[in-house]
Amino acid sequence: DADVTQTPRNRITKTGKRIMLECSQTKGHDRMYWYRQDPGLGLRLIYYSFDVKDINKGEISDGYSVSRQAQAKFSLSLESAIPNQTALYFCATSDLSRGYGYTFGSGTRLTVV
Amino acid sequence: GDSVTQMEGPVTLSEEAFLTINCTYTATGYPSLFWYVQYPGEGLQLLLKATKADDKGSNKGFEATYRKETTSFHLEKGSVQVSDSAVYFCAPPHGSSNTGKLIFGQGTTLQVKP
């Protein structure tokens, strides 16, 4: 099994629908992150969590919410999906004691029509 | 705010050519620096890292040296292969405190032709 698992891998949804992207990890890392990737824009941070009770907004949090249900699970929700949220979404984890390196999931390709 | 600048792509090279992808950044915090690689259809994978000034990270023939005086971390490879075709991301630390967050460059696409 992958260290960081994202579900679903692909999703097409309609404008206005609520959708949840899920992320789970088996690395035991305390920190988890959600990024979106758009062509030419690189990775942009949506939300991050340093532990279950510590959740922080990233640079593009509007229209998104998150839930850290457990140390191993960090879900991202789009409350009312819009077409410009069409992107590739990545979850990542890190462990401060191991020098910050991130471990990424394989990504969720979301299309909002 | 903190920023990282990578050379724009795509970079197109012939097999066995020398590769340099430039990366400069503004953050002056915790010194760990990273290069990540994204192969087509996949997530990002850690390629190499450096954890202090003048440290050289290396992996799979790629190297990068952390130059504190120029805040740069350029990626190099002496002889690229077609299998190196991917998007490369430079990732220095975000901020001046020990937050653990990384900031990612926009990515440089490398295309290697046989």
Coordinates of N, CA and C in Angstrom, one line a residue:
Chain A
D1 N 0.8 -1.2 0.0 CA 0.0 0.0 0.0 C 0.9 1.2 0.0
A2 N 0.3 2.3 -0.6 CA 1.1 3.5 -0.7 C 1.1 4.2 0.7
D3 N 2.2 5.0 0.9 CA 2.3 5.7 2.2 C 1.2 6.7 2.4
V4 N 0.9 7.4 1.3 CA -0.1 8.5 1.3 C -1.1 8.1 0.2
T5 N -2.3 7.9 0.6 CA -3.4 7.4 -0.3 C -4.5 8.5 -0.4
Q6 N -4.7 8.8 -1.7 CA -5.8 9.8 -1.9 C -6.9 9.1 -2.7
T7 N -8.2 9.5 -2.3 CA -9.3 9.0 -3.0 C -10.3 10.1 -3.2
P8 N -11.0 10.1 -4.3 CA -10.8 9.3 -5.5 C -9.6 9.7 -6.3
R9 N -9.2 9.0 -7.3 CA -8.1 9.4 -8.2 C -8.6 10.4 -9.2
N10 N -9.8 10.2 -9.7 CA -10.4 11.1 -10.6 C -11.9 11.3 -10.3
R11 N -12.4 12.5 -10.5 CA -13.8 12.8 -10.2 C -14.3 13.9 -11.1
I12 N -15.4 13.7 -11.6 CA -16.1 14.8 -12.4 C -17.4 15.1 -11.6
T13 N -17.6 16.4 -11.3 CA -18.7 16.8 -10.6 C -19.4 18.0 -11.2
K14 N -20.6 18.3 -10.8 CA -21.3 19.5 -11.4 C -21.1 20.7 -10.5
T15 N -21.2 21.8 -11.2 CA -21.2 23.1 -10.4 C -22.2 23.1 -9.4
G16 N -21.8 23.6 -8.2 CA -22.7 23.7 -7.0 C -22.8 22.5 -6.1
K17 N -22.2 21.4 -6.6 CA -22.2 20.2 -5.7 C -21.1 20.3 -4.6
R18 N -21.4 19.6 -3.5 CA -20.4 19.5 -2.5 C -19.6 18.2 -2.7
I19 N -18.3 18.3 -2.6 CA -17.5 17.2 -2.8 C -16.3 17.1 -1.8
M20 N -16.0 15.9 -1.4 CA -14.9 15.6 -0.4 C -13.8 14.8 -1.1
L21 N -12.6 15.2 -0.9 CA -11.4 14.5 -1.3 C -10.8 14.0 0.0
E22 N -10.4 12.7 0.0 CA -9.9 12.1 1.2 C -8.4 11.8 1.1
C23 N -7.7 11.8 2.2 CA -6.3 11.5 2.3 C -6.0 10.7 3.5
S24 N -5.3 9.6 3.4 CA -4.9 8.9 4.6 C -3.4 8.5 4.4
Q25 N -2.7 8.4 5.6 CA -1.3 8.1 5.5 C -1.0 7.0 6.6
T26 N 0.1 6.3 6.2 CA 0.6 5.2 7.1 C 2.0 5.6 7.6
K27 N 2.5 6.8 7.4 CA 3.8 7.1 7.7 C 3.9 7.6 9.2
G28 N 2.8 7.9 9.8 CA 2.9 8.3 11.2 C 3.3 9.8 11.3
H29 N 3.3 10.5 10.2 CA 3.7 11.9 10.2 C 2.6 12.8 10.9
D30 N 3.1 13.8 11.6 CA 2.2 14.7 12.3 C 1.6 15.8 11.4
R31 N 2.3 16.1 10.3 CA 1.8 17.2 9.5 C 1.3 16.8 8.2
M32 N 0.1 17.4 7.8 CA -0.5 17.1 6.6 C -0.9 18.3 5.8
Y33 N -0.9 18.3 4.5 CA -1.1 19.5 3.7 C -2.0 19.1 2.5
W34 N -2.7 20.1 2.0 CA -3.5 20.0 0.8 C -3.0 21.1 -0.2
Y35 N -2.6 20.7 -1.4 CA -2.2 21.6 -2.5 C -3.1 21.3 -3.7
R36 N -3.1 22.4 -4.5 CA -3.7 22.2 -5.9 C -2.6 22.6 -6.9
Q37 N -2.7 21.9 -8.0 CA -1.7 22.1 -9.1 C -2.4 22.5 -10.3
D38 N -2.1 23.7 -10.9 CA -2.6 24.1 -12.1 C -1.5 24.4 -13.1
P39 N -1.7 24.1 -14.4 CA -0.7 24.4 -15.4 C -0.1 25.8 -15.3
G40 N 1.2 25.9 -15.2 CA 1.9 27.1 -15.2 C 1.9 27.8 -13.8
L41 N 1.2 27.3 -12.8 CA 1.1 27.9 -11.5 C 1.8 27.1 -10.4
G42 N 2.3 26.0 -10.7 CA 2.9 25.2 -9.7 C 2.0 24.7 -8.7
L43 N 2.5 24.5 -7.5 CA 1.7 24.0 -6.4 C 1.3 25.2 -5.5
R44 N 0.0 25.2 -5.1 CA -0.4 26.3 -4.2 C -1.1 25.6 -3.0
L45 N -0.7 26.1 -1.8 CA -1.2 25.5 -0.6 C -2.6 26.0 -0.2
I46 N -3.5 25.0 0.0 CA -4.9 25.3 0.4 C -5.0 25.4 1.9
Y47 N -4.7 24.3 2.6 CA -4.8 24.2 4.0 C -3.6 23.3 4.5
Y48 N -3.3 23.5 5.8 CA -2.3 22.6 6.3 C -2.6 22.3 7.8
S49 N -2.2 21.2 8.3 CA -2.5 20.8 9.7 C -1.2 20.3 10.4
F50 N -0.8 20.8 11.5 CA 0.4 20.4 12.2 C 0.0 19.3 13.2
D51 N -1.2 19.2 13.6 CA -1.7 18.0 14.4 C -3.2 18.1 14.3
V52 N -3.9 17.2 15.0 CA -5.3 17.0 14.9 C -6.0 18.3 15.3
K53 N -5.5 19.1 16.3 CA -6.2 20.3 16.7 C -5.6 21.5 16.2
D54 N -4.7 21.4 15.2 CA -4.1 22.6 14.6 C -4.3 22.6 13.1
I55 N -5.2 23.5 12.7 CA -5.5 23.5 11.2 C -5.3 25.0 10.8
N56 N -4.7 25.2 9.7 CA -4.4 26.5 9.2 C -4.7 26.7 7.8
K57 N -5.1 28.0 7.4 CA -5.4 28.3 6.0 C -4.0 28.5 5.3
G58 N -4.1 28.1 4.0 CA -2.9 28.4 3.2 C -3.2 29.6 2.3
E59 N -2.6 29.7 1.2 CA -2.7 30.9 0.4 C -4.0 31.0 -0.4
I60 N -4.7 29.9 -0.6 CA -5.9 29.9 -1.5 C -7.0 29.1 -0.8
S61 N -7.4 29.4 0.4 CA -8.4 28.6 1.1 C -9.8 28.9 0.8
D62 N -10.1 30.0 0.2 CA -11.5 30.4 -0.1 C -12.2 29.3 -0.9
G63 N -13.4 28.9 -0.5 CA -14.1 27.9 -1.2 C -13.8 26.5 -0.8
Y64 N -12.9 26.3 0.1 CA -12.5 25.0 0.6 C -12.6 24.9 2.1
S65 N -12.8 23.7 2.6 CA -12.7 23.5 4.1 C -12.0 22.1 4.3
V66 N -11.5 21.9 5.5 CA -10.8 20.7 5.7 C -11.3 20.1 7.1
S67 N -10.9 18.8 7.3 CA -11.2 18.2 8.5 C -10.1 17.2 8.8
R68 N -9.5 17.3 10.0 CA -8.4 16.3 10.4 C -9.1 15.4 11.4
Q69 N -9.6 14.3 10.9 CA -10.4 13.4 11.7 C -9.5 12.6 12.6
A70 N -8.3 12.4 12.3 CA -7.3 11.6 13.1 C -5.9 12.0 12.6
Q71 N -4.9 11.5 13.3 CA -3.6 11.9 12.8 C -3.3 11.4 11.4
A72 N -4.0 10.3 11.0 CA -3.7 9.7 9.7 C -4.6 10.2 8.6
K73 N -5.6 11.0 8.9 CA -6.7 11.3 7.9 C -6.9 12.8 7.9
F74 N -6.9 13.3 6.6 CA -7.1 14.8 6.4 C -7.9 14.9 5.1
S75 N -9.1 15.4 5.3 CA -10.0 15.5 4.1 C -10.2 16.9 3.7
L76 N -10.4 17.1 2.4 CA -10.6 18.4 1.8 C -12.0 18.5 1.2
S77 N -12.8 19.5 1.5 CA -14.1 19.6 1.0 C -14.2 20.9 0.1
L78 N -15.0 20.7 -1.0 CA -15.4 21.9 -1.7 C -16.9 22.1 -1.5
E79 N -17.2 23.2 -0.8 CA -18.6 23.3 -0.3 C -19.6 23.4 -1.4
S80 N -19.2 24.2 -2.5 CA -20.1 24.4 -3.6 C -19.1 24.5 -4.8
A81 N -18.9 23.4 -5.5 CA -17.8 23.4 -6.5 C -18.1 24.4 -7.7
I82 N -17.1 25.0 -8.2 CA -17.2 25.9 -9.3 C -16.1 25.5 -10.3
P83 N -16.3 25.8 -11.6 CA -15.4 25.3 -12.6 C -13.9 25.7 -12.4
N84 N -13.7 26.9 -11.8 CA -12.2 27.2 -11.7 C -11.6 26.5 -10.5
Q85 N -12.3 25.5 -9.9 CA -11.7 24.6 -9.0 C -11.3 23.3 -9.7
T86 N -11.4 23.3 -11.0 CA -10.9 22.1 -11.7 C -9.4 22.2 -11.7
A87 N -8.8 21.1 -11.1 CA -7.3 21.1 -10.9 C -6.9 19.7 -10.5
L88 N -5.6 19.6 -10.3 CA -5.1 18.3 -9.7 C -4.8 18.6 -8.3
Y89 N -5.3 17.8 -7.4 CA -5.2 18.1 -5.9 C -4.2 17.1 -5.3
F90 N -3.3 17.6 -4.5 CA -2.3 16.7 -3.8 C -2.4 16.8 -2.3
C91 N -2.4 15.7 -1.7 CA -2.2 15.6 -0.2 C -0.7 15.3 0.0
A92 N -0.1 15.9 1.1 CA 1.2 15.6 1.5 C 1.4 15.5 3.0
T93 N 2.4 14.8 3.4 CA 2.7 14.7 4.8 C 4.1 15.0 5.1
S94 N 4.4 15.4 6.3 CA 5.8 15.6 6.7 C 6.0 15.4 8.2
D95 N 7.3 15.2 8.5 CA 7.6 14.9 9.9 C 8.8 15.9 10.3
L96 N 8.6 16.8 11.2 CA 9.6 17.8 11.5 C 10.9 17.2 11.9
S97 N 10.8 16.1 12.6 CA 12.1 15.5 13.1 C 12.9 14.9 12.0
R98 N 12.3 14.7 10.8 CA 13.1 14.1 9.7 C 13.4 15.1 8.6
G99 N 13.5 16.4 8.9 CA 14.0 17.4 8.0 C 13.0 17.9 7.0
Y100 N 11.8 17.9 7.3 CA 10.8 18.6 6.5 C 10.4 17.9 5.2
G101 N 11.1 16.9 4.7 CA 10.7 16.4 3.4 C 9.3 15.9 3.3
Y102 N 8.6 16.3 2.3 CA 7.2 15.9 2.1 C 7.1 14.6 1.4
T103 N 6.1 13.8 1.8 CA 5.7 12.6 1.0 C 4.3 12.9 0.4
F104 N 4.2 12.8 -0.9 CA 3.0 13.2 -1.6 C 2.1 11.9 -2.0
G105 N 0.8 12.2 -2.0 CA -0.1 11.2 -2.6 C 0.0 11.3 -4.1
S106 N -0.7 10.4 -4.8 CA -0.7 10.3 -6.2 C -1.6 11.4 -6.9
G107 N -2.4 12.0 -6.1 CA -3.2 13.1 -6.6 C -4.7 12.7 -6.9
T108 N -5.5 13.7 -6.9 CA -6.9 13.5 -7.3 C -7.2 14.6 -8.5
R109 N -7.5 14.1 -9.6 CA -7.9 15.0 -10.7 C -9.4 15.3 -10.6
L110 N -9.7 16.5 -10.3 CA -11.1 17.0 -10.2 C -11.5 17.9 -11.4
T111 N -12.6 17.5 -11.9 CA -13.2 18.3 -13.0 C -14.5 18.8 -12.6
V112 N -14.8 20.1 -12.6 CA -16.1 20.7 -12.3 C -16.7 21.2 -13.6
V113 N -17.9 20.6 -13.9 CA -18.5 21.0 -15.2 C -19.8 21.8 -14.9
Chain B
G1 N 6.5 38.7 0.7 CA 6.5 37.3 1.2 C 7.6 36.5 0.6
D2 N 7.8 35.3 1.1 CA 8.8 34.4 0.5 C 8.4 34.0 -0.9
S3 N 9.5 33.7 -1.7 CA 9.2 33.3 -3.0 C 10.4 32.4 -3.5
V4 N 10.1 31.7 -4.5 CA 11.1 30.9 -5.2 C 10.9 31.0 -6.7
T5 N 12.0 31.1 -7.4 CA 12.0 31.3 -8.8 C 12.8 30.2 -9.5
Q6 N 12.1 29.6 -10.4 CA 12.8 28.6 -11.2 C 12.8 29.1 -12.7
M7 N 13.8 28.6 -13.4 CA 13.8 28.9 -14.8 C 12.6 28.4 -15.5
E8 N 12.1 29.1 -16.5 CA 10.9 28.7 -17.2 C 11.3 27.6 -18.1
G9 N 10.3 26.7 -18.3 CA 10.5 25.7 -19.3 C 9.5 25.9 -20.5
P10 N 9.4 24.9 -21.4 CA 10.1 23.6 -21.2 C 11.5 23.7 -21.7
V11 N 12.3 22.9 -21.0 CA 13.7 22.7 -21.4 C 13.8 21.5 -22.3
T12 N 14.3 21.6 -23.5 CA 14.4 20.5 -24.4 C 15.8 20.2 -24.6
L13 N 16.2 18.9 -24.4 CA 17.6 18.5 -24.5 C 17.7 17.2 -25.3
S14 N 18.8 17.0 -25.9 CA 19.1 15.7 -26.5 C 19.7 14.8 -25.4
E15 N 19.5 13.5 -25.6 CA 20.0 12.5 -24.7 C 21.5 12.7 -24.5
E16 N 22.0 12.5 -23.3 CA 23.4 12.7 -22.9 C 23.8 14.1 -22.8
A17 N 23.0 15.1 -23.0 CA 23.3 16.5 -22.8 C 23.4 16.8 -21.3
F18 N 24.1 18.0 -21.0 CA 24.2 18.4 -19.6 C 23.0 19.3 -19.3
L19 N 22.5 19.1 -18.1 CA 21.3 19.8 -17.6 C 21.6 20.7 -16.4
T20 N 21.1 21.9 -16.5 CA 21.0 22.8 -15.4 C 19.7 23.4 -15.3
I21 N 19.1 23.3 -14.1 CA 17.8 24.0 -13.8 C 18.1 25.0 -12.7
N22 N 17.9 26.3 -12.9 CA 18.2 27.2 -11.9 C 17.1 27.4 -10.9
C23 N 17.4 27.7 -9.6 CA 16.5 27.9 -8.6 C 17.0 28.9 -7.6
T24 N 16.3 30.0 -7.4 CA 16.7 31.0 -6.4 C 15.5 31.3 -5.5
Y25 N 15.8 31.7 -4.3 CA 14.7 31.9 -3.3 C 15.0 33.0 -2.4
T26 N 14.0 33.4 -1.6 CA 14.2 34.5 -0.7 C 14.1 34.2 0.8
A27 N 13.6 33.0 1.1 CA 13.5 32.7 2.5 C 14.8 32.4 3.1
T28 N 15.0 32.8 4.4 CA 16.3 32.6 5.0 C 16.2 31.8 6.3
G29 N 15.1 31.0 6.4 CA 14.9 30.2 7.6 C 15.7 28.9 7.6
Y30 N 15.1 27.9 8.2 CA 15.6 26.6 8.3 C 16.2 26.2 7.0
P31 N 17.5 25.7 7.0 CA 18.2 25.6 5.7 C 17.9 24.4 4.8
S32 N 17.0 23.5 5.2 CA 16.8 22.4 4.3 C 16.1 22.8 3.0
L33 N 16.7 22.3 1.9 CA 16.2 22.6 0.6 C 15.9 21.3 -0.2
F34 N 15.0 21.3 -1.1 CA 14.6 20.1 -1.7 C 14.4 20.3 -3.2
W35 N 14.6 19.2 -4.0 CA 14.1 19.2 -5.3 C 13.2 18.0 -5.4
Y36 N 12.0 18.2 -6.0 CA 11.1 17.1 -6.3 C 10.9 16.9 -7.8
V37 N 10.5 15.7 -8.2 CA 10.3 15.4 -9.6 C 8.9 14.8 -9.7
Q38 N 8.2 15.2 -10.8 CA 6.9 14.7 -11.1 C 6.9 14.1 -12.5
Y39 N 6.8 12.8 -12.5 CA 6.7 12.1 -13.8 C 5.3 12.1 -14.3
P40 N 5.1 12.0 -15.6 CA 3.8 12.1 -16.2 C 2.7 11.3 -15.5
G41 N 1.6 11.9 -15.1 CA 0.5 11.1 -14.4 C 0.8 10.7 -13.0
E42 N 1.8 11.2 -12.4 CA 2.2 10.8 -11.0 C 2.2 12.0 -10.1
G43 N 2.3 11.6 -8.8 CA 2.6 12.7 -7.8 C 4.0 13.1 -7.7
L44 N 4.3 14.0 -6.9 CA 5.7 14.5 -6.7 C 6.5 13.5 -5.8
Q45 N 7.7 13.3 -6.2 CA 8.6 12.4 -5.5 C 9.9 13.2 -5.1
L46 N 10.4 13.0 -3.9 CA 11.6 13.6 -3.5 C 12.7 13.2 -4.3
L47 N 13.5 14.1 -4.9 CA 14.6 13.8 -5.7 C 15.9 13.9 -4.9
L48 N 16.1 15.0 -4.3 CA 17.3 15.2 -3.4 C 17.1 16.3 -2.4
K49 N 17.9 16.4 -1.4 CA 17.8 17.5 -0.5 C 19.2 17.9 0.0
A50 N 19.3 19.1 0.6 CA 20.5 19.5 1.3 C 20.0 20.2 2.6
T51 N 20.8 19.9 3.6 CA 20.3 20.4 4.9 C 21.2 21.4 5.6
K52 N 22.2 21.9 4.9 CA 23.0 23.0 5.4 C 23.8 23.7 4.3
A53 N 24.3 24.9 4.6 CA 25.0 25.6 3.6 C 26.2 24.8 3.0
D54 N 26.4 24.9 1.7 CA 27.4 24.2 1.0 C 27.2 22.7 0.9
D55 N 26.1 22.2 1.4 CA 25.8 20.8 1.4 C 25.4 20.5 -0.1
K56 N 25.8 19.3 -0.6 CA 25.5 18.8 -1.9 C 24.6 17.6 -1.8
G57 N 23.4 17.8 -2.3 CA 22.5 16.6 -2.4 C 22.6 15.9 -3.7
S58 N 22.5 14.6 -3.7 CA 22.6 13.9 -5.0 C 21.8 12.6 -5.0
N59 N 21.3 12.3 -6.2 CA 20.5 11.1 -6.3 C 20.2 10.9 -7.8
K60 N 20.4 9.6 -8.2 CA 20.1 9.2 -9.6 C 20.9 10.1 -10.6
G61 N 22.1 10.5 -10.2 CA 22.9 11.3 -11.1 C 22.7 12.8 -11.1
F62 N 21.6 13.2 -10.4 CA 21.3 14.6 -10.2 C 22.1 15.1 -9.0
E63 N 22.5 16.4 -9.0 CA 23.1 17.0 -7.9 C 22.6 18.4 -7.8
A64 N 22.7 18.9 -6.5 CA 22.4 20.3 -6.3 C 23.1 20.8 -5.0
T65 N 23.7 21.9 -5.1 CA 24.5 22.4 -4.0 C 23.8 23.6 -3.4
Y66 N 23.7 23.6 -2.1 CA 23.0 24.7 -1.4 C 24.0 25.9 -1.2
R67 N 23.8 27.0 -1.9 CA 24.7 28.2 -1.9 C 24.0 29.2 -1.0
K68 N 24.3 29.3 0.2 CA 23.6 30.3 1.1 C 23.9 31.7 0.7
E69 N 25.1 32.0 0.2 CA 25.4 33.4 -0.1 C 24.6 33.9 -1.3
T70 N 24.2 33.0 -2.2 CA 23.4 33.5 -3.4 C 22.0 32.9 -3.3
T71 N 21.6 32.4 -2.2 CA 20.3 31.7 -1.9 C 19.9 31.0 -3.2
S72 N 20.7 30.1 -3.6 CA 20.4 29.3 -4.8 C 20.6 27.8 -4.6
F73 N 19.9 27.0 -5.4 CA 20.0 25.6 -5.2 C 19.7 25.0 -6.6
H74 N 20.7 25.2 -7.5 CA 20.5 24.8 -8.9 C 20.7 23.3 -9.1
L75 N 19.9 22.7 -9.9 CA 19.9 21.3 -10.2 C 20.7 21.0 -11.4
E76 N 21.5 20.0 -11.3 CA 22.4 19.6 -12.4 C 22.4 18.1 -12.6
K77 N 22.7 17.7 -13.9 CA 22.9 16.3 -14.2 C 23.9 16.3 -15.4
G78 N 24.9 15.5 -15.4 CA 25.9 15.5 -16.4 C 25.4 14.9 -17.7
S79 N 24.5 13.9 -17.7 CA 24.1 13.3 -18.9 C 22.7 12.8 -18.8
V80 N 21.7 13.5 -19.4 CA 20.3 13.2 -19.2 C 19.9 12.0 -20.1
Q81 N 18.9 11.4 -19.7 CA 18.3 10.3 -20.4 C 16.8 10.6 -20.7
V82 N 16.3 9.9 -21.7 CA 14.9 10.1 -22.0 C 14.0 9.9 -20.8
S83 N 14.3 9.0 -20.0 CA 13.6 8.7 -18.8 C 13.6 9.8 -17.7
D84 N 14.4 10.8 -17.9 CA 14.4 11.9 -17.0 C 13.4 13.0 -17.4
S85 N 12.7 12.8 -18.5 CA 11.6 13.7 -18.9 C 10.6 13.8 -17.8
A86 N 10.4 14.9 -17.3 CA 9.5 15.1 -16.1 C 9.4 16.6 -15.8
V87 N 8.6 16.9 -14.8 CA 8.6 18.3 -14.2 C 9.4 18.3 -12.9
Y88 N 10.2 19.3 -12.8 CA 11.1 19.4 -11.6 C 10.7 20.6 -10.8
F89 N 10.6 20.4 -9.5 CA 10.2 21.5 -8.6 C 11.3 21.8 -7.5
C90 N 11.6 23.0 -7.4 CA 12.5 23.4 -6.3 C 11.6 23.8 -5.1
A91 N 12.1 23.4 -3.9 CA 11.2 23.6 -2.7 C 12.1 24.1 -1.5
P92 N 12.3 25.4 -1.4 CA 13.0 25.8 -0.2 C 12.0 26.0 1.0
P93 N 12.5 26.3 2.2 CA 11.6 26.4 3.3 C 10.8 27.7 3.2
H94 N 9.6 27.7 3.8 CA 8.8 28.9 3.8 C 9.0 29.6 5.1
G95 N 9.3 30.9 5.1 CA 9.4 31.7 6.3 C 10.8 31.6 7.0
S96 N 10.9 32.4 8.0 CA 12.2 32.5 8.7 C 12.2 31.7 10.0
S97 N 11.0 31.1 10.4 CA 11.0 30.3 11.6 C 10.8 28.8 11.2
N98 N 10.9 28.0 12.2 CA 10.9 26.6 12.0 C 9.5 26.0 11.9
T99 N 8.9 26.4 10.8 CA 7.5 26.0 10.6 C 7.3 24.7 9.9
G100 N 8.3 24.2 9.2 CA 8.2 23.0 8.5 C 7.5 23.1 7.1
K101 N 7.1 24.2 6.8 CA 6.4 24.4 5.5 C 7.4 24.6 4.4
L102 N 7.1 24.1 3.2 CA 7.9 24.4 2.0 C 7.2 25.3 1.1
I103 N 7.9 26.0 0.3 CA 7.3 26.8 -0.8 C 7.8 26.2 -2.1
F104 N 6.9 26.0 -3.1 CA 7.3 25.3 -4.3 C 7.4 26.3 -5.4
G105 N 8.4 26.1 -6.3 CA 8.5 26.8 -7.5 C 7.4 26.4 -8.5
Q106 N 7.3 27.1 -9.6 CA 6.3 26.8 -10.6 C 6.5 25.5 -11.4
G107 N 7.7 25.0 -11.2 CA 8.1 23.7 -11.9 C 8.7 24.0 -13.3
T108 N 9.7 23.2 -13.6 CA 10.4 23.3 -14.9 C 10.2 22.0 -15.6
T109 N 9.6 22.0 -16.8 CA 9.4 20.8 -17.6 C 10.6 20.5 -18.4
L110 N 11.1 19.3 -18.3 CA 12.3 18.8 -19.0 C 11.8 17.8 -20.0
Q111 N 12.2 18.0 -21.3 CA 11.9 17.0 -22.3 C 13.2 16.6 -22.9
V112 N 13.5 15.3 -22.8 CA 14.7 14.7 -23.4 C 14.4 13.9 -24.6
K113 N 15.0 14.3 -25.7 CA 14.8 13.6 -27.0 C 15.9 12.6 -27.3
P114 N 15.5 11.4 -27.8 CA 16.6 10.4 -28.1 C 17.5 10.9 -29.2

